[in-house]
Amino acid sequence: EDQVTQSPEALRLQEGESSSLNCSYTVSGLRGLFWYRQDPGKGPEFLFTLYSAGEEKEKERLKATLTKKESFLHITAPKPEDSATYLCARIDQTGANNLFFGTGTRLTVIP
Amino acid sequence: DGGITQSPKYLFRKEGQNVTLSCEQNLNHDAMYWYRQDPGQGLRLIYYSQIVNDFQKGDIAEGYSVSREKKESFPLTVTSAQKNPTAFYLCASSLNAGVTKREQYFGPGTRLTVT
């Protein structure tokens, strides 16, 4: 069965304390791995797409990387405004471009 | 401004009533999607449509119905047959073209409460 597993479920960081969020998947032949940010009560906001192992993308304090088994979202020197739930998703294997989501990592950055 | 709008933001209904959630996009995207989000669970796909006048069931379509009469619009009806309709509903759209344009963009969501 297709699985997307995110860890940890929750993460508390001090402002400026860098860390990484993990997204692992079980299916082979990945056709796309996506990262989103979701604030409470709002729709997910698209961050990154990664398509092949070794690929990296950056945006401000966030950097996403991809291997053959997992993706990491690295957060460098986080600020309180980075507090949110971070979701990863991969394209399913049915041939349609549907996304299969993990349950997310809830990040809290303490001032 | 290009984007996806969902209305209303909050919706309250009595059990046994059908209710329709609106989703409109002006991004000229071909594909549109409906997801349901419950606490502690990932987003789950209800229905999707890759082209006007065509739509497919997702993983949890029972008790829901959709239509896609216009490219811009993809309304979702939550019927009385849906056993657990209280949830946060999210609409999304994507270009669905080529290898590198598959990301989905989401609307602000509608929180439905059925009592």
Short mmCIF file of C-alpha atoms in Angstrom, two decimals:
data_model
loop_
_atom_site.label_atom_id
_atom_site.label_comp_id
_atom_site.label_asym_id
_atom_site.label_seq_id
_atom_site.Cartn_x
_atom_site.Cartn_y
_atom_site.Cartn_z
CA GLU A 1 0.00 0.00 0.00
CA ASP A 2 1.20 3.48 -0.79
CA GLN A 3 2.39 5.31 2.28
CA VAL A 4 3.69 8.75 3.07
CA THR A 5 5.03 9.05 6.61
CA GLN A 6 6.06 12.32 8.19
CA SER A 7 8.13 12.69 11.33
CA PRO A 8 8.12 14.01 13.88
CA GLU A 9 4.40 14.66 14.40
CA ALA A 10 5.21 17.82 16.32
CA LEU A 11 8.39 19.85 16.79
CA ARG A 12 9.11 22.76 19.10
CA LEU A 13 12.14 24.89 18.33
CA GLN A 14 13.65 27.97 19.86
CA GLU A 15 13.94 30.87 17.48
CA GLY A 16 17.19 30.41 15.55
CA GLU A 17 17.45 26.68 16.29
CA SER A 18 17.76 24.89 12.94
CA SER A 19 16.24 21.46 12.35
CA SER A 20 14.81 19.11 9.73
CA LEU A 21 11.46 17.52 9.03
CA ASN A 22 11.29 14.11 7.39
CA CYS A 23 8.95 12.66 4.78
CA SER A 24 9.43 9.03 3.77
CA TYR A 25 7.51 7.11 1.14
CA THR A 26 7.24 3.43 0.28
CA VAL A 27 6.43 3.44 -3.40
CA SER A 28 9.09 3.10 -6.05
CA GLY A 29 9.17 5.16 -9.21
CA LEU A 30 8.43 8.51 -7.61
CA ARG A 31 6.84 10.96 -10.03
CA GLY A 32 6.89 14.00 -7.79
CA LEU A 33 7.21 14.96 -4.11
CA PHE A 34 5.52 18.12 -2.85
CA TRP A 35 5.86 20.23 0.27
CA TYR A 36 3.12 22.52 1.56
CA ARG A 37 2.73 24.82 4.54
CA GLN A 38 -0.65 25.02 6.28
CA ASP A 39 -1.66 27.60 8.87
CA PRO A 40 -4.55 26.79 11.24
CA GLY A 41 -7.94 27.10 9.56
CA LYS A 42 -6.45 27.84 6.13
CA GLY A 43 -5.73 25.97 2.93
CA PRO A 44 -2.25 24.54 2.27
CA GLU A 45 0.24 26.86 0.60
CA PHE A 46 2.49 25.32 -2.03
CA LEU A 47 6.22 25.45 -1.23
CA PHE A 48 8.26 23.04 -3.38
CA THR A 49 8.14 20.25 -5.90
CA LEU A 50 10.99 17.73 -6.21
CA TYR A 51 11.17 15.24 -9.03
CA SER A 52 14.43 13.33 -8.82
CA ALA A 53 16.88 12.09 -6.18
CA GLY A 54 19.55 14.66 -5.44
CA GLU A 55 17.33 17.59 -6.29
CA GLU A 56 17.25 20.53 -3.86
CA LYS A 57 15.12 23.67 -3.72
CA GLU A 58 15.30 26.69 -1.42
CA LYS A 59 13.03 29.48 -0.35
CA GLU A 60 14.09 31.90 2.37
CA ARG A 61 14.83 29.78 5.48
CA LEU A 62 13.52 26.54 3.94
CA LYS A 63 15.39 24.00 1.86
CA ALA A 64 13.86 20.78 0.54
CA THR A 65 15.96 17.80 -0.50
CA LEU A 66 15.09 14.44 -2.01
CA THR A 67 16.65 10.97 -1.91
CA LYS A 68 15.30 7.72 -3.31
CA LYS A 69 13.45 6.95 -0.08
CA GLU A 70 12.72 10.24 1.63
CA SER A 71 12.62 13.99 1.54
CA PHE A 72 13.79 16.48 4.13
CA LEU A 73 12.60 20.00 4.78
CA HIS A 74 15.47 21.83 6.45
CA ILE A 75 14.61 24.97 8.41
CA THR A 76 17.54 27.27 9.06
CA ALA A 77 17.38 29.80 11.89
CA PRO A 78 13.57 29.63 12.14
CA LYS A 79 11.43 32.56 13.24
CA PRO A 80 8.08 32.45 15.06
CA GLU A 81 6.29 33.17 11.77
CA ASP A 82 7.55 29.80 10.47
CA SER A 83 5.20 28.10 12.93
CA ALA A 84 2.73 26.03 10.91
CA THR A 85 1.97 22.47 9.88
CA TYR A 86 4.17 21.26 7.05
CA LEU A 87 2.65 18.66 4.74
CA CYS A 88 4.34 16.48 2.19
CA ALA A 89 2.63 14.62 -0.61
CA ARG A 90 3.55 12.50 -3.57
CA ILE A 91 1.80 11.87 -6.85
CA ASP A 92 -0.14 8.62 -6.75
CA GLN A 93 0.57 5.70 -9.02
CA THR A 94 -2.79 5.55 -10.83
CA GLY A 95 -1.70 7.64 -13.77
CA ALA A 96 -3.77 10.66 -12.75
CA ASN A 97 -1.83 13.46 -11.09
CA ASN A 98 -3.51 13.03 -7.73
CA LEU A 99 -1.61 13.77 -4.54
CA PHE A 100 -1.32 11.38 -1.61
CA PHE A 101 -0.65 13.30 1.61
CA GLY A 102 1.12 12.55 4.86
CA THR A 103 -0.41 13.70 8.15
CA GLY A 104 2.03 16.58 8.59
CA THR A 105 4.53 17.92 11.10
CA ARG A 106 3.26 20.67 13.38
CA LEU A 107 6.12 23.12 13.92
CA THR A 108 6.14 25.66 16.75
CA VAL A 109 8.94 28.21 16.92
CA ILE A 110 9.25 29.87 20.31
CA PRO A 111 10.60 33.44 20.51
CA ASP B 1 -5.83 38.52 -8.52
CA GLY B 2 -5.63 34.92 -9.68
CA GLY B 3 -6.66 32.29 -7.22
CA ILE B 4 -9.18 29.84 -5.87
CA THR B 5 -12.19 30.91 -3.87
CA GLN B 6 -14.37 28.75 -1.69
CA SER B 7 -17.61 29.77 -0.11
CA PRO B 8 -18.85 29.94 2.48
CA LYS B 9 -16.00 29.85 4.99
CA TYR B 10 -18.24 28.30 7.66
CA LEU B 11 -21.38 26.26 7.06
CA PHE B 12 -23.80 24.76 9.53
CA ARG B 13 -26.46 22.22 8.61
CA LYS B 14 -28.87 19.87 10.24
CA GLU B 15 -28.44 16.16 9.79
CA GLY B 16 -30.37 14.85 6.79
CA GLN B 17 -29.92 17.97 4.67
CA ASN B 18 -27.88 18.13 1.50
CA VAL B 19 -25.44 21.02 1.26
CA THR B 20 -23.38 22.36 -1.66
CA LEU B 21 -19.92 23.86 -1.27
CA SER B 22 -18.71 26.28 -3.90
CA CYS B 23 -15.26 26.31 -5.54
CA GLU B 24 -14.21 28.74 -8.26
CA GLN B 25 -10.78 29.29 -9.84
CA ASN B 26 -9.53 31.93 -12.28
CA LEU B 27 -6.11 30.37 -12.83
CA ASN B 28 -7.16 28.74 -16.12
CA HIS B 29 -6.29 25.37 -14.61
CA ASP B 30 -7.60 22.23 -16.26
CA ALA B 31 -7.84 19.98 -13.22
CA MET B 32 -9.77 20.52 -10.00
CA TYR B 33 -9.95 18.48 -6.81
CA TRP B 34 -11.91 18.16 -3.59
CA TYR B 35 -10.27 16.98 -0.37
CA ARG B 36 -11.51 16.42 3.13
CA GLN B 37 -9.30 17.10 6.17
CA ASP B 38 -9.98 15.66 9.62
CA PRO B 39 -7.86 16.17 12.75
CA GLY B 40 -4.88 13.82 12.83
CA GLN B 41 -5.42 12.60 9.27
CA GLY B 42 -3.89 13.58 5.99
CA LEU B 43 -5.93 15.22 3.27
CA ARG B 44 -8.13 12.60 1.59
CA LEU B 45 -9.29 12.90 -1.99
CA ILE B 46 -13.05 12.94 -2.55
CA TYR B 47 -13.44 13.67 -6.27
CA TYR B 48 -11.31 15.06 -9.04
CA SER B 49 -11.88 16.38 -12.54
CA GLN B 50 -9.23 16.68 -15.21
CA ILE B 51 -11.48 18.23 -17.84
CA VAL B 52 -14.88 19.88 -18.16
CA ASN B 53 -17.84 17.48 -18.07
CA ASP B 54 -15.73 14.66 -16.68
CA PHE B 55 -14.91 13.69 -13.10
CA GLN B 56 -13.66 10.67 -11.20
CA LYS B 57 -14.17 9.30 -7.71
CA GLY B 58 -11.33 9.61 -5.26
CA ASP B 59 -10.65 7.51 -2.19
CA ILE B 60 -13.72 8.58 -0.16
CA ALA B 61 -16.45 9.51 -2.68
CA GLU B 62 -19.37 7.81 -0.93
CA GLY B 63 -22.01 10.32 0.13
CA TYR B 64 -20.65 13.09 -2.08
CA SER B 65 -21.43 14.30 -5.60
CA VAL B 66 -19.85 16.85 -7.95
CA SER B 67 -20.36 18.50 -11.32
CA ARG B 68 -17.95 20.20 -13.71
CA GLU B 69 -20.02 22.17 -16.22
CA LYS B 70 -17.50 25.00 -16.49
CA LYS B 71 -13.71 25.02 -16.36
CA GLU B 72 -13.76 27.56 -13.53
CA SER B 73 -16.21 25.83 -11.23
CA PHE B 74 -16.32 22.52 -9.36
CA PRO B 75 -19.08 22.46 -6.72
CA LEU B 76 -19.27 19.66 -4.16
CA THR B 77 -22.56 18.42 -2.71
CA VAL B 78 -22.46 16.67 0.64
CA THR B 79 -25.52 14.46 0.72
CA SER B 80 -27.44 13.04 3.64
CA ALA B 81 -25.86 9.67 2.80
CA GLN B 82 -22.47 10.87 4.06
CA LYS B 83 -22.23 9.38 7.54
CA ASN B 84 -19.67 11.76 8.98
CA PRO B 85 -19.91 15.04 7.08
CA THR B 86 -18.45 17.38 9.70
CA ALA B 87 -14.97 18.27 8.43
CA PHE B 88 -12.78 20.90 6.76
CA TYR B 89 -13.23 20.76 2.97
CA LEU B 90 -10.52 21.95 0.61
CA CYS B 91 -10.70 22.58 -3.10
CA ALA B 92 -7.59 22.62 -5.28
CA SER B 93 -6.65 23.07 -8.91
CA SER B 94 -3.65 22.32 -11.11
CA LEU B 95 -2.47 22.80 -14.68
CA ASN B 96 -2.11 19.06 -15.04
CA ALA B 97 0.10 19.53 -18.04
CA GLY B 98 3.50 17.98 -18.65
CA VAL B 99 5.95 16.58 -16.18
CA THR B 100 6.80 19.72 -14.23
CA LYS B 101 3.46 21.45 -13.71
CA ARG B 102 1.64 19.09 -11.39
CA GLU B 103 1.54 21.12 -8.21
CA GLN B 104 -1.90 21.78 -6.82
CA TYR B 105 -3.01 25.14 -5.45
CA PHE B 106 -5.56 25.21 -2.68
CA GLY B 107 -8.46 27.43 -1.75
CA PRO B 108 -9.04 28.75 1.79
CA GLY B 109 -11.39 25.90 2.74
CA THR B 110 -14.93 25.53 4.03
CA ARG B 111 -15.56 24.23 7.53
CA LEU B 112 -18.80 22.25 7.55
CA THR B 113 -20.53 21.38 10.80
CA VAL B 114 -23.52 19.05 10.76
CA THR B 115 -25.56 18.58 13.92
#
